[in-house]
Short mmCIF file of N, CA and C in Angstrom, two decimals:
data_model
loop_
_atom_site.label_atom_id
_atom_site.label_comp_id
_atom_site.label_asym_id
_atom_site.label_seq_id
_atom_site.Cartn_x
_atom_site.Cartn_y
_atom_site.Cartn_z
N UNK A 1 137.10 100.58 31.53
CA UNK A 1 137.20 99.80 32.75
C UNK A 1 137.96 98.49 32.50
N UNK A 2 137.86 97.99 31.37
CA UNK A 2 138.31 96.85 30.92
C UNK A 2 139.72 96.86 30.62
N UNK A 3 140.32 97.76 30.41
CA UNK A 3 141.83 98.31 30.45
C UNK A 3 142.39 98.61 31.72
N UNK A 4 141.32 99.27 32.67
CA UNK A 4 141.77 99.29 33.94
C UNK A 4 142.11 97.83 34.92
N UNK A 5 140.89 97.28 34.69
CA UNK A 5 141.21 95.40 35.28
C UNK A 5 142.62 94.63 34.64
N UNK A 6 142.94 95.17 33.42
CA UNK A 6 144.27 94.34 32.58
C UNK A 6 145.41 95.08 33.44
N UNK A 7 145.07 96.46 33.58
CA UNK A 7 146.39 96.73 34.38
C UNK A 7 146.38 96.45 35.74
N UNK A 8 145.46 96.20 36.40
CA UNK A 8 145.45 95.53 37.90
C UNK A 8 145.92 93.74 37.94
N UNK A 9 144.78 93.38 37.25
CA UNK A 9 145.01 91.63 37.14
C UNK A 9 145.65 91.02 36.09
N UNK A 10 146.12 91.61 34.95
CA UNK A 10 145.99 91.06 33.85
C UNK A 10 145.09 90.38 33.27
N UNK A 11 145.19 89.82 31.99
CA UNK A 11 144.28 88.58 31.45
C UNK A 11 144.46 87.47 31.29
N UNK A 12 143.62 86.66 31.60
CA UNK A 12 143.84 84.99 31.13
C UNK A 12 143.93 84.79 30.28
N UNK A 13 145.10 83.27 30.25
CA UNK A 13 145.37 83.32 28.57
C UNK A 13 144.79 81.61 28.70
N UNK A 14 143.81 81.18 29.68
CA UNK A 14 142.74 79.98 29.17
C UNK A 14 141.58 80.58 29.96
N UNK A 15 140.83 81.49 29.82
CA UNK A 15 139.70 81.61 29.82
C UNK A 15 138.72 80.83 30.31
N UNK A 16 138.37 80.03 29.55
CA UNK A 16 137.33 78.82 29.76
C UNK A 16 137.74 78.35 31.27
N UNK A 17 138.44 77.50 31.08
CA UNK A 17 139.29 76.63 32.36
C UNK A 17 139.27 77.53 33.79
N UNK A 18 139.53 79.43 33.24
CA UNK A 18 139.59 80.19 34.64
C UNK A 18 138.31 79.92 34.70
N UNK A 19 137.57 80.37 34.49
CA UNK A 19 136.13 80.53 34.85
C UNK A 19 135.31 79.22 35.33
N UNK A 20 135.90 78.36 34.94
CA UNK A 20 135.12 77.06 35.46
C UNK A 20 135.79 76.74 36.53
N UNK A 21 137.02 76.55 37.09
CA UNK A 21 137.85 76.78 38.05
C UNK A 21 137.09 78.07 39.23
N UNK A 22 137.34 79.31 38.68
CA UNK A 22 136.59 79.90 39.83
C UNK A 22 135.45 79.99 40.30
N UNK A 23 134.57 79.39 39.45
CA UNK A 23 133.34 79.11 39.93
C UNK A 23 133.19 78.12 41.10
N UNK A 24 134.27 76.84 40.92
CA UNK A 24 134.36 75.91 41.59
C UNK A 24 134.84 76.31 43.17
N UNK A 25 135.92 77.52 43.05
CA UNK A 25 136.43 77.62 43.78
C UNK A 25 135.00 78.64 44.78
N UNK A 26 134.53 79.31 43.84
CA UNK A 26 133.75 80.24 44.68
C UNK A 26 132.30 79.09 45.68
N UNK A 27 132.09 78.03 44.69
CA UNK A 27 131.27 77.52 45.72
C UNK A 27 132.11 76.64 46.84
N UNK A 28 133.32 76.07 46.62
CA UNK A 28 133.91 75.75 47.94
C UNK A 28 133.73 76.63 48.91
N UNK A 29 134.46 78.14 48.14
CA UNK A 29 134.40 79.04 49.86
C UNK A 29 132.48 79.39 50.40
N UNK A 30 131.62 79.65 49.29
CA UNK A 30 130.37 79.61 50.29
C UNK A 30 130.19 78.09 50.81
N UNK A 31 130.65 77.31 50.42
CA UNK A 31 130.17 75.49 51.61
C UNK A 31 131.14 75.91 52.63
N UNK A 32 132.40 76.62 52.73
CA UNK A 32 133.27 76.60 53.75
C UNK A 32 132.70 77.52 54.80
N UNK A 33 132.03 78.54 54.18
CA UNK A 33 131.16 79.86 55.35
C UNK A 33 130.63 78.82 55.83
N UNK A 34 129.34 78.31 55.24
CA UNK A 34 128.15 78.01 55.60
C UNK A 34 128.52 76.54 56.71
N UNK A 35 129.48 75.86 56.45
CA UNK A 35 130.10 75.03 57.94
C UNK A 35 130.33 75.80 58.70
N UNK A 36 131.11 76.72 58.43
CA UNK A 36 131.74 77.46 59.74
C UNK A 36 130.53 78.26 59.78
N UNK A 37 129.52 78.42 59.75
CA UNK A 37 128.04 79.09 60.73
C UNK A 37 127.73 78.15 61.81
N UNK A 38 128.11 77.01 61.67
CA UNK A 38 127.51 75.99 62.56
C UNK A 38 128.44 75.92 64.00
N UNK A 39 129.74 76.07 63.86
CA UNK A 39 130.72 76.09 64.99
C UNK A 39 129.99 77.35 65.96
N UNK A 40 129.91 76.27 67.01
CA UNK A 40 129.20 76.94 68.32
C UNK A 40 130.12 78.39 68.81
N UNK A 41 129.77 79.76 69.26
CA UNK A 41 130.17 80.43 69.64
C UNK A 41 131.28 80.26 70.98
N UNK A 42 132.26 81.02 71.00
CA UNK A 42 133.11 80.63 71.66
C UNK A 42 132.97 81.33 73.25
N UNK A 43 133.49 80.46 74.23
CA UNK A 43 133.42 81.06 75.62
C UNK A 43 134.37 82.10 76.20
N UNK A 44 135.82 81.46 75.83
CA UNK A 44 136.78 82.40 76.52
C UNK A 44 137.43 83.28 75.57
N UNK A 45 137.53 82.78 74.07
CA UNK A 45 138.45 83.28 73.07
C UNK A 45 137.63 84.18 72.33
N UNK A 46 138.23 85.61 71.72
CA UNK A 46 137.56 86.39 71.75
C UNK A 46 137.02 86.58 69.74
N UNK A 47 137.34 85.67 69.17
CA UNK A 47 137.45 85.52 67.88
C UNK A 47 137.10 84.09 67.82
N UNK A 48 137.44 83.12 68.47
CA UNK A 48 136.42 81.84 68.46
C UNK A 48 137.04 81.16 67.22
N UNK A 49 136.44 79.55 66.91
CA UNK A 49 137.35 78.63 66.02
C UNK A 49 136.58 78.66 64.46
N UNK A 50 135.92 79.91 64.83
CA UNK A 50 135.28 79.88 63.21
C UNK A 50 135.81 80.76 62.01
N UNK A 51 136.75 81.87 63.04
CA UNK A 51 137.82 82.99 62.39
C UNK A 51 138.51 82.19 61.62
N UNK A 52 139.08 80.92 61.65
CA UNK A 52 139.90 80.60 60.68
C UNK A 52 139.27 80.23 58.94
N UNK A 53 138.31 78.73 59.29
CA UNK A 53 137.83 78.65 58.15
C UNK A 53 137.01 80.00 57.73
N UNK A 54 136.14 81.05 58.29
CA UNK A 54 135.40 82.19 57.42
C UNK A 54 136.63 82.70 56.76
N UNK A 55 137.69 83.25 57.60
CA UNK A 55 138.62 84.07 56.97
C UNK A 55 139.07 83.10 55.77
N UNK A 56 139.59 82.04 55.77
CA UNK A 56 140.15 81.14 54.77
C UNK A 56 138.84 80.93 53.25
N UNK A 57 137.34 81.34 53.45
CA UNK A 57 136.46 81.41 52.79
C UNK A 57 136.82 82.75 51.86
N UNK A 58 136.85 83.44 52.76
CA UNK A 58 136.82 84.57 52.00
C UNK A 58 138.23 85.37 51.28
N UNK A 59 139.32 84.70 51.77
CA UNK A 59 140.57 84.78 51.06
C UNK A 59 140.41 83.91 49.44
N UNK A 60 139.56 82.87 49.97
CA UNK A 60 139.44 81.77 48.34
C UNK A 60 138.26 82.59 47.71
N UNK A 61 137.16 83.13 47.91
CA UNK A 61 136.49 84.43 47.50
C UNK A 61 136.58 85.13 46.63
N UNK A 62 138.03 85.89 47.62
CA UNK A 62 138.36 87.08 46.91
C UNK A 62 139.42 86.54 45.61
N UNK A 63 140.18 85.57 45.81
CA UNK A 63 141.06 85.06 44.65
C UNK A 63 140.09 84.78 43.30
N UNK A 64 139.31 83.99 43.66
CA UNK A 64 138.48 83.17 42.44
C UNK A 64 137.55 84.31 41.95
N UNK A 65 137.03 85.40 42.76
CA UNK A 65 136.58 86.16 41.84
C UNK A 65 137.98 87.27 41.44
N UNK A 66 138.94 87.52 41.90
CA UNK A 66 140.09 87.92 40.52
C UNK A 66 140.44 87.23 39.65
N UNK A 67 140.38 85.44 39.98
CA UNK A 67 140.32 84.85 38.42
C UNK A 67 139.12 85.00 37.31
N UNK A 68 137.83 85.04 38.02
CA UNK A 68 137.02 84.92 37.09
C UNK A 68 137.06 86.30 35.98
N UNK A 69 137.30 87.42 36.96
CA UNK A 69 137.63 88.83 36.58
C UNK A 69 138.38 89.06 35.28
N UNK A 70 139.74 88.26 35.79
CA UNK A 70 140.27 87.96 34.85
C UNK A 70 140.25 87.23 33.42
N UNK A 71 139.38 86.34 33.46
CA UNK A 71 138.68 85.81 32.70
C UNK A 71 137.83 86.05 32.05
N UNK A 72 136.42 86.59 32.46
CA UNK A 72 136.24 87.76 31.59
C UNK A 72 136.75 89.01 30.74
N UNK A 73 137.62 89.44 31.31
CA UNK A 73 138.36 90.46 30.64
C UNK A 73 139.21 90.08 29.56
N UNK A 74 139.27 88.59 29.42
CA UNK A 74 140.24 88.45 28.21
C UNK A 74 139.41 88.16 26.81
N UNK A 75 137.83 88.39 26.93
CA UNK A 75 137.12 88.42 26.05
C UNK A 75 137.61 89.50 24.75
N UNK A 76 137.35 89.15 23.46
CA UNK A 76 136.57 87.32 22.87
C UNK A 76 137.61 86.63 23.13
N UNK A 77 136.86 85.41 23.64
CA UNK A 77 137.98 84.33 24.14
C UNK A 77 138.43 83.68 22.31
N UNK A 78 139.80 83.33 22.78
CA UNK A 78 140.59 82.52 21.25
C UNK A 78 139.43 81.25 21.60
N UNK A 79 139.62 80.80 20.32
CA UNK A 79 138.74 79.72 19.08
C UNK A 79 139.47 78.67 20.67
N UNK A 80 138.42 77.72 20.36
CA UNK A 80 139.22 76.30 21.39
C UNK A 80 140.26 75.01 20.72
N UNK A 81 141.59 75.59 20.55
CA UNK A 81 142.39 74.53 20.00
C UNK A 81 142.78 73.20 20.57
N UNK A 82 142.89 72.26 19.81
CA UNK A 82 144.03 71.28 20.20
C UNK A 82 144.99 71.32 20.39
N UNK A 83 145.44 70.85 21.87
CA UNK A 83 146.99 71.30 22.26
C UNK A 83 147.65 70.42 21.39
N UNK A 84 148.96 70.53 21.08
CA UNK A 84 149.83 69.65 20.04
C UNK A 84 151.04 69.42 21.54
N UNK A 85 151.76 68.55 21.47
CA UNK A 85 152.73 68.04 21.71
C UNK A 85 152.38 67.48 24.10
N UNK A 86 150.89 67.24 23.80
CA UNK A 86 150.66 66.84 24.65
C UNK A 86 150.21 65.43 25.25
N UNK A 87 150.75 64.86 25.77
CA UNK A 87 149.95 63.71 26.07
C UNK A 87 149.67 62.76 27.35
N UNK A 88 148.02 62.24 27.21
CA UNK A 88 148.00 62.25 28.88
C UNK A 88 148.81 61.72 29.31
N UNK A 89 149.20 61.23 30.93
CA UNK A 89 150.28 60.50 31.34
C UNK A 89 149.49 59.44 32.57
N UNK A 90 148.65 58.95 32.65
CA UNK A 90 147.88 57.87 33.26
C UNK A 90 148.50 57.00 34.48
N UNK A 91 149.75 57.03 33.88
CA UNK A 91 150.97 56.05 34.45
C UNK A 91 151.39 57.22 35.74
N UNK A 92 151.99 57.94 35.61
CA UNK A 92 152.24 59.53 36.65
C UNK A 92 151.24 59.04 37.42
N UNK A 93 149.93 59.74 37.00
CA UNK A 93 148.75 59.94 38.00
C UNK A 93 148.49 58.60 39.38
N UNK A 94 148.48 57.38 38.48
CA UNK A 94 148.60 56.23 39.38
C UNK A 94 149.78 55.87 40.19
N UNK A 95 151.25 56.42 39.96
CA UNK A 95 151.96 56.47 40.67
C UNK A 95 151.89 57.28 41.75
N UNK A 96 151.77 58.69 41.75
CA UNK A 96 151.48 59.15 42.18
C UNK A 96 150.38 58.99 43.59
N UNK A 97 149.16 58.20 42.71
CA UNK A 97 147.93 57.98 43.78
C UNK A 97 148.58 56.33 44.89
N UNK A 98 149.41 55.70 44.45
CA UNK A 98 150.20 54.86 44.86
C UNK A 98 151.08 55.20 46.04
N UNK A 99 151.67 55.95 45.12
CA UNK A 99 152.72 57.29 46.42
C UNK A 99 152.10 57.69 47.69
N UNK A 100 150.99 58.38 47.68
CA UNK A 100 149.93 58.73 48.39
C UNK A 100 149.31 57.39 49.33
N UNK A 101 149.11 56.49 49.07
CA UNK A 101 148.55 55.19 49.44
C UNK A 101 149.31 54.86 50.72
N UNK A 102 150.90 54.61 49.53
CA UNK A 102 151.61 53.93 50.93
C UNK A 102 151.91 54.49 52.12
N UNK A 103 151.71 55.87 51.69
CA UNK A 103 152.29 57.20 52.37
C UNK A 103 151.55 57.49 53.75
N UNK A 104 150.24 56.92 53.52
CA UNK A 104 149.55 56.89 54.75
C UNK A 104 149.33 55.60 55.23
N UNK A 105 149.17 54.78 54.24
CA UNK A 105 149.85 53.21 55.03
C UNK A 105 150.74 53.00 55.99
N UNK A 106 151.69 53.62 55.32
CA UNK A 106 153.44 52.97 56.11
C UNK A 106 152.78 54.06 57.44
N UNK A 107 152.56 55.13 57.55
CA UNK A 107 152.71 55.53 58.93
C UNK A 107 151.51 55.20 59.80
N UNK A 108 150.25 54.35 58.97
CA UNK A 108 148.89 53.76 59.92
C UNK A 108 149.09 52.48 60.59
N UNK A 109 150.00 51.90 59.91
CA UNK A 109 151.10 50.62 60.16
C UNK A 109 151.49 50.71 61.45
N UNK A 110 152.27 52.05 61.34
CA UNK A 110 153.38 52.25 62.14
C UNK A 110 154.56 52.05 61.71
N UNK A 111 154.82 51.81 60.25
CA UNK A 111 156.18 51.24 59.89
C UNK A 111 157.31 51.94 59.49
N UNK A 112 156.43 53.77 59.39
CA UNK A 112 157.39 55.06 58.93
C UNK A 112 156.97 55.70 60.28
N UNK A 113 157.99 56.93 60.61
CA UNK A 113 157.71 57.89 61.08
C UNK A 113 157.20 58.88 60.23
N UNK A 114 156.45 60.11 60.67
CA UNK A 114 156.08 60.90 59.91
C UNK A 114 157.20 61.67 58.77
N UNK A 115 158.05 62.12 59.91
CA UNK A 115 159.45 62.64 59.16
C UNK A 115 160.15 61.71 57.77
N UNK A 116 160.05 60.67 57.79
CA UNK A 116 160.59 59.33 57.14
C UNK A 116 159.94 59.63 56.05
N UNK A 117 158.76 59.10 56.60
CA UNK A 117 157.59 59.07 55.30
C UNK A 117 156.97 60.21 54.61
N UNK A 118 156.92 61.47 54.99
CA UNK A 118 156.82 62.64 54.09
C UNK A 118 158.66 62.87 53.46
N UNK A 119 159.38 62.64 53.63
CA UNK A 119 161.03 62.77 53.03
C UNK A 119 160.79 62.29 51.63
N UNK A 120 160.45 60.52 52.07
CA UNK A 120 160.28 59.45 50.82
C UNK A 120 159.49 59.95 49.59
N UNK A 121 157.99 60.53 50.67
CA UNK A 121 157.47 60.55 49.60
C UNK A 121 157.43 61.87 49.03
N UNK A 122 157.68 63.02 49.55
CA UNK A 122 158.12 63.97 48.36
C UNK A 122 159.24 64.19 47.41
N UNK A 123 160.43 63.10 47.97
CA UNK A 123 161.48 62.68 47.19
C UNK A 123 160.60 61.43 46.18
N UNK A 124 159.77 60.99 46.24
CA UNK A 124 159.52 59.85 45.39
C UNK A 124 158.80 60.33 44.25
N UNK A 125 157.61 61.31 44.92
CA UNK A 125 156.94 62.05 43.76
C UNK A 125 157.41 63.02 43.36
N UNK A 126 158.62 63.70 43.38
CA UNK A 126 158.96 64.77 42.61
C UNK A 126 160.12 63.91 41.46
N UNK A 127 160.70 62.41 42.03
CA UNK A 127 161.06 62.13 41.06
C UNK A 127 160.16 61.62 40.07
N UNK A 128 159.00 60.88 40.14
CA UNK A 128 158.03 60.50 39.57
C UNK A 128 157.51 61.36 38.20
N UNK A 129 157.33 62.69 38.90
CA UNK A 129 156.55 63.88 38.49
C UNK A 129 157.80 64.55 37.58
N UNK A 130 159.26 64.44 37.25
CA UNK A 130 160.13 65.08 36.61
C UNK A 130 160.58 64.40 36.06
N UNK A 131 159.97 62.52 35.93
CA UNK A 131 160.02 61.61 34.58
C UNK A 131 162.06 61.12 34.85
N UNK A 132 162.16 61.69 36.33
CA UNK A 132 163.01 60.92 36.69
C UNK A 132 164.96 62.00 36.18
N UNK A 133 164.82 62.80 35.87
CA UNK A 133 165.68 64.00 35.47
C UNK A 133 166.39 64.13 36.71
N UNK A 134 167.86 63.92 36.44
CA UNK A 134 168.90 64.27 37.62
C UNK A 134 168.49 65.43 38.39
N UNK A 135 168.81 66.68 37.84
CA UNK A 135 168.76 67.45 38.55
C UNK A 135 167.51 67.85 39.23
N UNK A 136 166.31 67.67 38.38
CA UNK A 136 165.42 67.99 39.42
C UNK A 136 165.10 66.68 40.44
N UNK A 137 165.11 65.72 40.08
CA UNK A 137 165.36 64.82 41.40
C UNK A 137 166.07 65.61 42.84
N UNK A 138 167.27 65.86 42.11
CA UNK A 138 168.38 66.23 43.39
C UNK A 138 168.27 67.70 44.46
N UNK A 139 167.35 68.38 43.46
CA UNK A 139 166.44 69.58 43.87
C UNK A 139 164.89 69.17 44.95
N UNK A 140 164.38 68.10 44.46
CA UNK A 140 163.17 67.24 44.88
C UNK A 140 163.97 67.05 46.22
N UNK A 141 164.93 66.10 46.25
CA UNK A 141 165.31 65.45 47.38
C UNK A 141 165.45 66.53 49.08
N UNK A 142 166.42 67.63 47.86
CA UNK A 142 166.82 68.37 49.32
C UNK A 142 165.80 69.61 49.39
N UNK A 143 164.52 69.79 48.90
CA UNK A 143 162.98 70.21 49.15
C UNK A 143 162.42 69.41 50.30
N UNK A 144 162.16 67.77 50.10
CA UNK A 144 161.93 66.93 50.62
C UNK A 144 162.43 66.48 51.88
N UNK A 145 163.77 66.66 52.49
CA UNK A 145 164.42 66.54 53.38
C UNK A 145 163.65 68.12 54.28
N UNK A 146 163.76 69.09 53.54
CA UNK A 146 163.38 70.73 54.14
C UNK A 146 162.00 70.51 54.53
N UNK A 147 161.28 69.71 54.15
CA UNK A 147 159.45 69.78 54.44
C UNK A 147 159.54 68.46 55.51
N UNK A 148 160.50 67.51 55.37
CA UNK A 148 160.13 66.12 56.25
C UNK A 148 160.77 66.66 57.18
N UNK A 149 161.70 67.49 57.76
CA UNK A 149 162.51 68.13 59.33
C UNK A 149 161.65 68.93 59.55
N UNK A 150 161.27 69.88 58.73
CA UNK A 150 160.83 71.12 58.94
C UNK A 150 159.07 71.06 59.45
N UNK A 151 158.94 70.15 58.72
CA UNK A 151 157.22 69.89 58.81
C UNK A 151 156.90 69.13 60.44
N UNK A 152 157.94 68.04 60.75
CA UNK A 152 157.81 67.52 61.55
C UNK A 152 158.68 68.57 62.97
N UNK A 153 159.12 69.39 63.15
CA UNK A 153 159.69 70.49 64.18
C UNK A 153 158.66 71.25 64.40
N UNK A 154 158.19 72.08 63.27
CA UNK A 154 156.77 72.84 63.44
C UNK A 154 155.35 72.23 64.05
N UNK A 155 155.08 71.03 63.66
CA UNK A 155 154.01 70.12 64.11
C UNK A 155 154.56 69.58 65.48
N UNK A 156 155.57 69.32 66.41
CA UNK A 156 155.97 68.84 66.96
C UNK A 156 156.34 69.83 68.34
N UNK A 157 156.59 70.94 67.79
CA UNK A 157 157.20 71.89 68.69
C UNK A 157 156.69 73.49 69.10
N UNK A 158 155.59 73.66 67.35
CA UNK A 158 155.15 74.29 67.54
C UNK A 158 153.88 74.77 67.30
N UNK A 159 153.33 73.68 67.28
CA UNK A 159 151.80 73.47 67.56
C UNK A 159 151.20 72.43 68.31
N UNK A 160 152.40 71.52 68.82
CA UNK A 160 152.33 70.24 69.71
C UNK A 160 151.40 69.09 69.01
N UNK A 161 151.73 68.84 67.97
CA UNK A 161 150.61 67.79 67.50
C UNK A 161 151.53 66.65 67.27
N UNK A 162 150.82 65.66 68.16
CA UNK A 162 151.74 64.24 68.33
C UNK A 162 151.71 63.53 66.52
N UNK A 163 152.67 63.18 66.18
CA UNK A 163 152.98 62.97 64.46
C UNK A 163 153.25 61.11 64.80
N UNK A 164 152.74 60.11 63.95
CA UNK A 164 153.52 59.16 63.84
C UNK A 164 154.68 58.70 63.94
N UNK A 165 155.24 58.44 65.26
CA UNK A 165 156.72 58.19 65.36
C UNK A 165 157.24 56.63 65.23
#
């Protein structure tokens, strides 16, 4: 059976990390059911506003138990090494959480539009996050331009949700 799961899922090659990960993930999706029990039954709609988060429970469910699956199956797990040529980056993370800051600042302000301010800041953190490398910057940028038009047309046009202008 254990040959059969490697050829469906493969195996993990960090073990530990899957399994603590899908565990995590598996109690998000039962807290996500167990809210969505509480959303009152619906009057006119025939599937009601709880179809989304259950279904979205049980899609994260079914994933985290193919990771854990997976994770087990790559038993005996390798010895627990020290990664070599790694090191934390503290500086990233706080930029990053900075990035994020102003990001909902500038548009609580009023001082970005939404479009503006998701552009900046996925152009800011992908340069951040690629330690500042031409090309992926220039890849970041025109990602960033595709999610700040694109994000703001879809929210705007086609789900009607008024965005920070």
């Amino acid at each position: 059976m254990a040959s059969r799961l490697t050829e469906l899922f493969g195996a993990s090659r960090t073990p530990r990390g899957d399994v603590a990960l899908s565990l995590a993930v598996l109690a998000l999706a039962g807290i996500m059911w167990w809210q969505a029990l509480k959303i009152p039954p619906p009057f006119f709609d025939p599937l009601g506003s709880a179809v989304v988060p259950k279904s979205v429970a049980i899609a994260l469910a079914l994933f985290a138990a193919i990771m854990l699956l997976r994770a087990l199956n790559a038993r005996p797990w390798p010895a627990r090494e020290r990664e070599t040529g790694y090191r934390p980056r503290p500086d990233i993370a706080a930029g990053i959480f900075l990035l994020a800051a102003a990001y909902v600042g500038a548009m609580a302000l009023g001082l970005l539009s939404f479009e503006i301010a998701t552009i900046l800041f996925l152009a800011a953190g992908t340069a951040l996050l690629a330690r500042f490398e031409r090309r992926t910057v220039l890849l970041g940028a025109a990602i960033a331009l595709l999610l700040g038009i694109g994000g703001t047309l879809l929210f705007t046009h086609v789900f009607y949700i008024d965005l920070p202008r």
